[in-house]
XYZ file of C-alpha atoms in Angstrom:
232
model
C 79.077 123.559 110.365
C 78.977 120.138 108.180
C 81.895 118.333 108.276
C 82.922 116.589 104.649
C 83.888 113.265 104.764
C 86.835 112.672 102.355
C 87.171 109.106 102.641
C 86.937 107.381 99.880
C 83.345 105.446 99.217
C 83.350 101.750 100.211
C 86.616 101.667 102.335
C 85.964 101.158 106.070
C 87.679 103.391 108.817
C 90.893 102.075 109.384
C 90.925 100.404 113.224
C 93.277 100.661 115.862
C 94.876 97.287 116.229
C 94.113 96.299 120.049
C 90.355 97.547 119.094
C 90.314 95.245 115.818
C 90.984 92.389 118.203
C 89.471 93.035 120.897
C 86.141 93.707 119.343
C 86.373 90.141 117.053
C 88.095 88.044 119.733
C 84.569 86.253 119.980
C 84.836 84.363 116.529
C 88.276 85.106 115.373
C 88.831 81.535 115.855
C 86.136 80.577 113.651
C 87.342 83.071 111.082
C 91.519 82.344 111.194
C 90.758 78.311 110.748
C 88.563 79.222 107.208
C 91.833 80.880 106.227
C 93.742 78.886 103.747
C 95.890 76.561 105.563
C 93.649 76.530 108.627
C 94.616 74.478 111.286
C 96.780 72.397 109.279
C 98.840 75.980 109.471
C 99.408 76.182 113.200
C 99.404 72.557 114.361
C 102.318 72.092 112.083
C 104.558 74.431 113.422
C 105.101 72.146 116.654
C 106.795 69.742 113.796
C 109.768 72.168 113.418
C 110.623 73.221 117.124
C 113.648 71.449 118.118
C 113.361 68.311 120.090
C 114.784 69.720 123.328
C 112.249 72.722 123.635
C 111.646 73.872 126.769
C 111.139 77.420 126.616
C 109.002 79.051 123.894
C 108.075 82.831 123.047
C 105.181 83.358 121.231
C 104.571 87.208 119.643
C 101.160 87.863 119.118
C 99.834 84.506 120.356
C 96.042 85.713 120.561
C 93.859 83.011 121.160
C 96.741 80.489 121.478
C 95.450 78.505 118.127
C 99.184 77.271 117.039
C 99.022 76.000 121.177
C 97.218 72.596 120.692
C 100.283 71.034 118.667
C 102.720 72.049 120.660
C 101.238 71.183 124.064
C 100.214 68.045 122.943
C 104.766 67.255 121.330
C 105.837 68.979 124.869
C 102.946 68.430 127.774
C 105.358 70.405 129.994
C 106.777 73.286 127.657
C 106.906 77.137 129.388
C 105.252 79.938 126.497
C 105.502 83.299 127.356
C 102.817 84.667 125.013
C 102.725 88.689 123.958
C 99.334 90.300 122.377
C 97.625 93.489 122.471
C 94.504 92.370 122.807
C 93.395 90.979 126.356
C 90.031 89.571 125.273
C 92.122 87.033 123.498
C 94.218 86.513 125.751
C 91.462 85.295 128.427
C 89.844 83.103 125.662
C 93.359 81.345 125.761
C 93.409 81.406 129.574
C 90.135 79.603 129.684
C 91.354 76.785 127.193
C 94.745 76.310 128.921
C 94.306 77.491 132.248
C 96.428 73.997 133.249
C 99.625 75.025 131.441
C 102.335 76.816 132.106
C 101.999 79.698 130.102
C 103.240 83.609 131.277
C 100.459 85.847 129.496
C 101.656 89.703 128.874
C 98.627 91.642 127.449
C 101.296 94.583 125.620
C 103.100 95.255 122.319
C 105.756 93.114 121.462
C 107.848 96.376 120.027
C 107.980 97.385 123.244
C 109.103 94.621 125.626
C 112.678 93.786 126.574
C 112.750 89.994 125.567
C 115.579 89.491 127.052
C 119.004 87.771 126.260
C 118.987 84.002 125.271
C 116.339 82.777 127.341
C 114.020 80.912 124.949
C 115.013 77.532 122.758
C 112.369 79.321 120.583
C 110.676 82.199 119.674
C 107.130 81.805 117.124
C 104.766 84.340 115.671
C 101.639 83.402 113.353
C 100.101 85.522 111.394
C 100.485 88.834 112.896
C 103.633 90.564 111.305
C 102.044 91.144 108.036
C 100.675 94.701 109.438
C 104.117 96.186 110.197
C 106.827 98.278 107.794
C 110.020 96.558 106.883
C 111.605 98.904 109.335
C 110.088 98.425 112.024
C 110.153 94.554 111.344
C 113.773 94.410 111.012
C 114.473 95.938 114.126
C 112.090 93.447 115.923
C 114.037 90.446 114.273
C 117.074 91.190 116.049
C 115.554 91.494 119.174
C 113.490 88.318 118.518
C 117.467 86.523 117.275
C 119.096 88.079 120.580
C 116.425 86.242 122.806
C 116.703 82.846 121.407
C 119.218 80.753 122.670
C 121.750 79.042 120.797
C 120.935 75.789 118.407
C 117.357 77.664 118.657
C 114.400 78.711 116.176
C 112.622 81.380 115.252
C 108.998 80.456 113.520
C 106.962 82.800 111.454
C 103.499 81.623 110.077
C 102.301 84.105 107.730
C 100.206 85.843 105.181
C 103.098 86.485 102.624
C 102.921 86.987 98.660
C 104.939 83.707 97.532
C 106.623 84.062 94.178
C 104.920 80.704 93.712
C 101.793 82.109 93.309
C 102.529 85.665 91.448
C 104.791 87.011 89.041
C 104.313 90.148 90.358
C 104.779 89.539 93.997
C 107.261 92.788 94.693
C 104.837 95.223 93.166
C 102.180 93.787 95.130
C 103.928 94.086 98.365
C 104.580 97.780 96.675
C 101.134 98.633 96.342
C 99.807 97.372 99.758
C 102.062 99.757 101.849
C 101.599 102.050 99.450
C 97.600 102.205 99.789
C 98.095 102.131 103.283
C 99.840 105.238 103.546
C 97.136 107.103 101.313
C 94.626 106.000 103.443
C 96.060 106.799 106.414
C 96.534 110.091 104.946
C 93.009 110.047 103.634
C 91.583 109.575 107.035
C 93.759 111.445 108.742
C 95.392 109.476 110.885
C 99.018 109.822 112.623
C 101.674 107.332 112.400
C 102.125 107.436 116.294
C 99.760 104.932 116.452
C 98.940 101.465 114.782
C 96.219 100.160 113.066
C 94.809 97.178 111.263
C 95.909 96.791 107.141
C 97.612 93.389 105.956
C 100.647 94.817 104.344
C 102.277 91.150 103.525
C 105.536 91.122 102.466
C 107.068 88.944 99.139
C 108.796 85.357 100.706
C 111.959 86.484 99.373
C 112.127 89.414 101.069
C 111.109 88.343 104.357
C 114.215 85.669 104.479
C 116.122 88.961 103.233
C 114.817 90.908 106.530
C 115.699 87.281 108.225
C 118.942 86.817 107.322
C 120.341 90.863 108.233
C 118.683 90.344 111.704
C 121.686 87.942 112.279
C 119.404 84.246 111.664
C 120.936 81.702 109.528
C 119.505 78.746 107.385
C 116.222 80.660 106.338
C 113.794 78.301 104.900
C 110.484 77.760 103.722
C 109.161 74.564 105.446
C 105.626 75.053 104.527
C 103.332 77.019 102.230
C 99.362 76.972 101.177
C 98.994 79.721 98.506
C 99.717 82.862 100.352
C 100.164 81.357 103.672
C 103.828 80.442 104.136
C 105.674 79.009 107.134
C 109.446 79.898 107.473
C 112.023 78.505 109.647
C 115.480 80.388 111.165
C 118.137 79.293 113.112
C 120.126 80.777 115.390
């Protein structure tokens, strides 16, 4: 018997999210630096660690592109860097096989970070495909790991009140169309897959500051790629 297909016309299958990587590690960094903000974006994030970083956690570190700066402010630093997607992962291997970086090929939701055992946690862009639930529980792990006088660092695709009116309904409508086509293509939520869902600046310092992080900034922004900064 035929089967119908009921997605709708011109929207691609929705991909699990280690597949999505794994399949593009070969050129995502070619792709992520003709972003807006390119590599301005993650070489300026070594700028805000605090000057007596040692330790660094790095959620969905991929490649390693946000690396180069902060190697080059602290030659000796220790990352422990978290992704999904191991193809990545040994592209960064091969560039910094001299560091001392811990690689974990997993998912950062589930992963006991410990307790106060990093001078600072970063993530770049790779929370903008997750629910505000499931982001705000991560936070508070994420504050619980960093030590104190630390800093949490997120580099992300976010909808900046700068730059729409409308930024809330956007966010709105994002999750919203991801949930029909989830449902269109029948796909369970046991599982995760790859939609930007960004979230409105405002509302991610919101999420911020009920995880338990104080002094939530913006340090940096180019259009919808924002840079915020938390302490602990």
């Amino acid at each position: 018997m035929e089967t119908k297909d009921i997605r709708t016309p011109g929207v691609q299958p929705l991909e699990e999210m280690s597949d999505f990587f794994n399949t593009r590690a070969g050129h995502y960094n070619t792709v992520h630096l003709g972003h807006v903000g390119g590599m301005e974006s993650k070489q300026i994030i070594a700028s805000f660690l605090p000057g007596h970083t040692k330790t660094v956690i790095d959620f969905g570190i991929g490649t390693g592109l946000e690396l180069e700066g902060i190697f080059e402010r602290f030659p000796h630093v220790e990352v422990t860097g978290l992704d999904i997607a191991e193809n990545m992962l040994q592209l960064l291997r091969e560039t910094y096989s001299d560091k001392n970086i811990h690689l974990h090929c997993t998912n950062y939701f589930e992963v006991d970070f410990g307790i106060e055992l990093y001078d600072a946690a970063i993530s770049v862009m790779t929370l903008h495909h997750y629910t505000h639930e499931v982001k705000a529980g991560l936070y508070k792990r994420i504050r619980n790991c960093i030590k104190p006088k630390g800093v949490y660092i997120e580099c992300d695709y976010m909808l900046s009140e700068c730059e729409h009116e409308n930024a809330r309904e956007m966010e709105d409508f994002y999750f919203s169309e991801y949930e029909r086509l989830k449902n269109e293509q029948g796909l369970t939520d046991d599982r995760q897959y790859h939609y930007d869902t960004p979230c409105t600046v405002k509302h991610q310092i919101k999420m911020l500051l009920e995880a338990g992080f104080t002094d939530v900034v913006e340090v940096w922004r180019r259009e919808n790629t924002v840079i915020l900064m938390a302490g602990t």
